[in-house]
């Protein structure tokens, strides 16, 4: 599985190959879609077969292990894993023409917004115009985002996943929460790193679930005391991971506006029939 990306250096043009690409809804400044969780799951699945056939422990944050394609190139250790913030139409042609695999995760936009808002508070406190919940939500509903409106981002990858199911795996955060081990196996099969009978008997999928759980990740020293490669504390990138937490923050008027917008934007697409986002 290869992607060729041409970069410039002092010697001229040089090709860097990437074996796996993880695409997610998270924007550069919009965490909250479960990207840290998905990165930890994929890294544990793909890198699990070391010399001792044991799972890797996280002494480094998954965000530092799986870097953003827009910001840096991966290290030389194969198979290579990267994340991407870009909407589907903005992905380089080399990615789409390659044999790489893309995993996309989306989350109920209302939960995504609340998680993003908390993230801003952790980093900047009240020293930003986005610290006010109502103003931030208004921008969210107007589609003012670093990488465009959430509905365009989701629909782009949803439609592409229907056209190329062998290449793009579309995941829903809420389903992943309901049956994590099932989707760990599904991700492993999709990436062509299936679990052997021996690994199943040893309970490796369940061990990966426990290793990558929000509860465990929050306890890690690298989360409590480490820093993201941007300089922000790792603790800012993880909170509750709960489904439906938006009800504790949005007013009835804000919730109604958000639900109406979601229904309106997804009404004409097939994903509306699949009930991507439980809104009750």
mmCIF file with all atom_site columns, N, CA and C in Angstrom, residues 140-163:
data_model
loop_
_atom_site.group_PDB
_atom_site.id
_atom_site.type_symbol
_atom_site.label_atom_id
_atom_site.label_alt_id
_atom_site.label_comp_id
_atom_site.label_asym_id
_atom_site.label_entity_id
_atom_site.label_seq_id
_atom_site.pdbx_PDB_ins_code
_atom_site.Cartn_x
_atom_site.Cartn_y
_atom_site.Cartn_z
_atom_site.occupancy
_atom_site.B_iso_or_equiv
_atom_site.pdbx_formal_charge
_atom_site.auth_seq_id
_atom_site.auth_comp_id
_atom_site.auth_asym_id
_atom_site.auth_atom_id
_atom_site.pdbx_PDB_model_num
ATOM 1  N N  . UNK A 1 140 ? -20.454 28.032 14.145 1.00 0.00 ? 140 UNK A N  1
ATOM 2  C CA . UNK A 1 140 ? -20.512 26.615 13.795 1.00 0.00 ? 140 UNK A CA 1
ATOM 3  C C  . UNK A 1 140 ? -21.666 26.344 12.835 1.00 0.00 ? 140 UNK A C  1
ATOM 4  N N  . UNK A 1 141 ? -22.828 26.913 13.141 1.00 0.00 ? 141 UNK A N  1
ATOM 5  C CA . UNK A 1 141 ? -24.012 26.700 12.309 1.00 0.00 ? 141 UNK A CA 1
ATOM 6  C C  . UNK A 1 141 ? -23.904 27.405 10.957 1.00 0.00 ? 141 UNK A C  1
ATOM 7  N N  . UNK A 1 142 ? -23.098 28.447 10.885 1.00 0.00 ? 142 UNK A N  1
ATOM 8  C CA . UNK A 1 142 ? -22.896 29.161 9.626  1.00 0.00 ? 142 UNK A CA 1
ATOM 9  C C  . UNK A 1 142 ? -21.801 28.524 8.768  1.00 0.00 ? 142 UNK A C  1
ATOM 10 N N  . UNK A 1 143 ? -21.174 27.486 9.300  1.00 0.00 ? 143 UNK A N  1
ATOM 11 C CA . UNK A 1 143 ? -20.145 26.789 8.533  1.00 0.00 ? 143 UNK A CA 1
ATOM 12 C C  . UNK A 1 143 ? -18.798 27.474 8.536  1.00 0.00 ? 143 UNK A C  1
ATOM 13 N N  . UNK A 1 144 ? -18.562 28.349 9.522  1.00 0.00 ? 144 UNK A N  1
ATOM 14 C CA . UNK A 1 144 ? -17.285 29.069 9.597  1.00 0.00 ? 144 UNK A CA 1
ATOM 15 C C  . UNK A 1 144 ? -16.280 28.183 10.326 1.00 0.00 ? 144 UNK A C  1
ATOM 16 N N  . UNK A 1 145 ? -15.461 27.489 9.548  1.00 0.00 ? 145 UNK A N  1
ATOM 17 C CA . UNK A 1 145 ? -14.497 26.539 10.084 1.00 0.00 ? 145 UNK A CA 1
ATOM 18 C C  . UNK A 1 145 ? -13.223 26.563 9.261  1.00 0.00 ? 145 UNK A C  1
ATOM 19 N N  . UNK A 1 146 ? -12.151 26.130 9.874  1.00 0.00 ? 146 UNK A N  1
ATOM 20 C CA . UNK A 1 146 ? -10.859 26.112 9.194  1.00 0.00 ? 146 UNK A CA 1
ATOM 21 C C  . UNK A 1 146 ? -10.915 25.325 7.895  1.00 0.00 ? 146 UNK A C  1
ATOM 22 N N  . UNK A 1 147 ? -11.622 24.191 7.907  1.00 0.00 ? 147 UNK A N  1
ATOM 23 C CA . UNK A 1 147 ? -11.692 23.341 6.724  1.00 0.00 ? 147 UNK A CA 1
ATOM 24 C C  . UNK A 1 147 ? -13.108 23.223 6.179  1.00 0.00 ? 147 UNK A C  1
ATOM 25 N N  . UNK A 1 148 ? -13.899 24.266 6.374  1.00 0.00 ? 148 UNK A N  1
ATOM 26 C CA . UNK A 1 148 ? -15.218 24.311 5.774  1.00 0.00 ? 148 UNK A CA 1
ATOM 27 C C  . UNK A 1 148 ? -16.324 23.787 6.670  1.00 0.00 ? 148 UNK A C  1
ATOM 28 N N  . UNK A 1 149 ? -17.577 23.908 6.235  1.00 0.00 ? 149 UNK A N  1
ATOM 29 C CA . UNK A 1 149 ? -18.731 23.464 7.017  1.00 0.00 ? 149 UNK A CA 1
ATOM 30 C C  . UNK A 1 149 ? -18.678 21.968 7.312  1.00 0.00 ? 149 UNK A C  1
ATOM 31 N N  . UNK A 1 150 ? -19.156 21.586 8.491  1.00 0.00 ? 150 UNK A N  1
ATOM 32 C CA . UNK A 1 150 ? -19.095 20.177 8.875  1.00 0.00 ? 150 UNK A CA 1
ATOM 33 C C  . UNK A 1 150 ? -19.903 19.304 7.924  1.00 0.00 ? 150 UNK A C  1
ATOM 34 N N  . UNK A 1 151 ? -21.015 19.835 7.387  1.00 0.00 ? 151 UNK A N  1
ATOM 35 C CA . UNK A 1 151 ? -21.855 19.013 6.516  1.00 0.00 ? 151 UNK A CA 1
ATOM 36 C C  . UNK A 1 151 ? -21.157 18.689 5.197  1.00 0.00 ? 151 UNK A C  1
ATOM 37 N N  . UNK A 1 152 ? -20.412 19.636 4.648  1.00 0.00 ? 152 UNK A N  1
ATOM 38 C CA . UNK A 1 152 ? -19.664 19.358 3.418  1.00 0.00 ? 152 UNK A CA 1
ATOM 39 C C  . UNK A 1 152 ? -18.565 18.330 3.673  1.00 0.00 ? 152 UNK A C  1
ATOM 40 N N  . UNK A 1 153 ? -17.920 18.453 4.830  1.00 0.00 ? 153 UNK A N  1
ATOM 41 C CA . UNK A 1 153 ? -16.833 17.540 5.176  1.00 0.00 ? 153 UNK A CA 1
ATOM 42 C C  . UNK A 1 153 ? -17.351 16.108 5.289  1.00 0.00 ? 153 UNK A C  1
ATOM 43 N N  . UNK A 1 154 ? -18.441 15.940 6.015  1.00 0.00 ? 154 UNK A N  1
ATOM 44 C CA . UNK A 1 154 ? -19.008 14.607 6.227  1.00 0.00 ? 154 UNK A CA 1
ATOM 45 C C  . UNK A 1 154 ? -19.532 14.017 4.921  1.00 0.00 ? 154 UNK A C  1
ATOM 46 N N  . UNK A 1 155 ? -20.305 14.802 4.181  1.00 0.00 ? 155 UNK A N  1
ATOM 47 C CA . UNK A 1 155 ? -20.910 14.292 2.952  1.00 0.00 ? 155 UNK A CA 1
ATOM 48 C C  . UNK A 1 155 ? -19.866 13.918 1.906  1.00 0.00 ? 155 UNK A C  1
ATOM 49 N N  . UNK A 1 156 ? -18.767 14.663 1.864  1.00 0.00 ? 156 UNK A N  1
ATOM 50 C CA . UNK A 1 156 ? -17.717 14.354 0.898  1.00 0.00 ? 156 UNK A CA 1
ATOM 51 C C  . UNK A 1 156 ? -17.160 12.957 1.097  1.00 0.00 ? 156 UNK A C  1
ATOM 52 N N  . UNK A 1 157 ? -16.849 12.619 2.346  1.00 0.00 ? 157 UNK A N  1
ATOM 53 C CA . UNK A 1 157 ? -16.286 11.298 2.627  1.00 0.00 ? 157 UNK A CA 1
ATOM 54 C C  . UNK A 1 157 ? -17.359 10.210 2.627  1.00 0.00 ? 157 UNK A C  1
ATOM 55 N N  . UNK A 1 158 ? -18.579 10.570 3.008  1.00 0.00 ? 158 UNK A N  1
ATOM 56 C CA . UNK A 1 158 ? -19.668 9.585  2.978  1.00 0.00 ? 158 UNK A CA 1
ATOM 57 C C  . UNK A 1 158 ? -19.906 9.095  1.552  1.00 0.00 ? 158 UNK A C  1
ATOM 58 N N  . UNK A 1 159 ? -20.048 10.025 0.622  1.00 0.00 ? 159 UNK A N  1
ATOM 59 C CA . UNK A 1 159 ? -20.297 9.658  -0.768 1.00 0.00 ? 159 UNK A CA 1
ATOM 60 C C  . UNK A 1 159 ? -19.117 8.880  -1.349 1.00 0.00 ? 159 UNK A C  1
ATOM 61 N N  . UNK A 1 160 ? -17.905 9.303  -1.007 1.00 0.00 ? 160 UNK A N  1
ATOM 62 C CA . UNK A 1 160 ? -16.718 8.608  -1.505 1.00 0.00 ? 160 UNK A CA 1
ATOM 63 C C  . UNK A 1 160 ? -16.639 7.188  -0.950 1.00 0.00 ? 160 UNK A C  1
ATOM 64 N N  . UNK A 1 161 ? -17.077 6.997  0.299  1.00 0.00 ? 161 UNK A N  1
ATOM 65 C CA . UNK A 1 161 ? -17.036 5.658  0.900  1.00 0.00 ? 161 UNK A CA 1
ATOM 66 C C  . UNK A 1 161 ? -18.021 4.710  0.221  1.00 0.00 ? 161 UNK A C  1
ATOM 67 N N  . UNK A 1 162 ? -19.128 5.254  -0.294 1.00 0.00 ? 162 UNK A N  1
ATOM 68 C CA . UNK A 1 162 ? -20.090 4.426  -1.028 1.00 0.00 ? 162 UNK A CA 1
ATOM 69 C C  . UNK A 1 162 ? -19.538 4.028  -2.389 1.00 0.00 ? 162 UNK A C  1
ATOM 70 N N  . UNK A 1 163 ? -18.779 4.933  -2.997 1.00 0.00 ? 163 UNK A N  1
ATOM 71 C CA . UNK A 1 163 ? -18.197 4.660  -4.310 1.00 0.00 ? 163 UNK A CA 1
ATOM 72 C C  . UNK A 1 163 ? -16.975 3.753  -4.220 1.00 0.00 ? 163 UNK A C  1
#
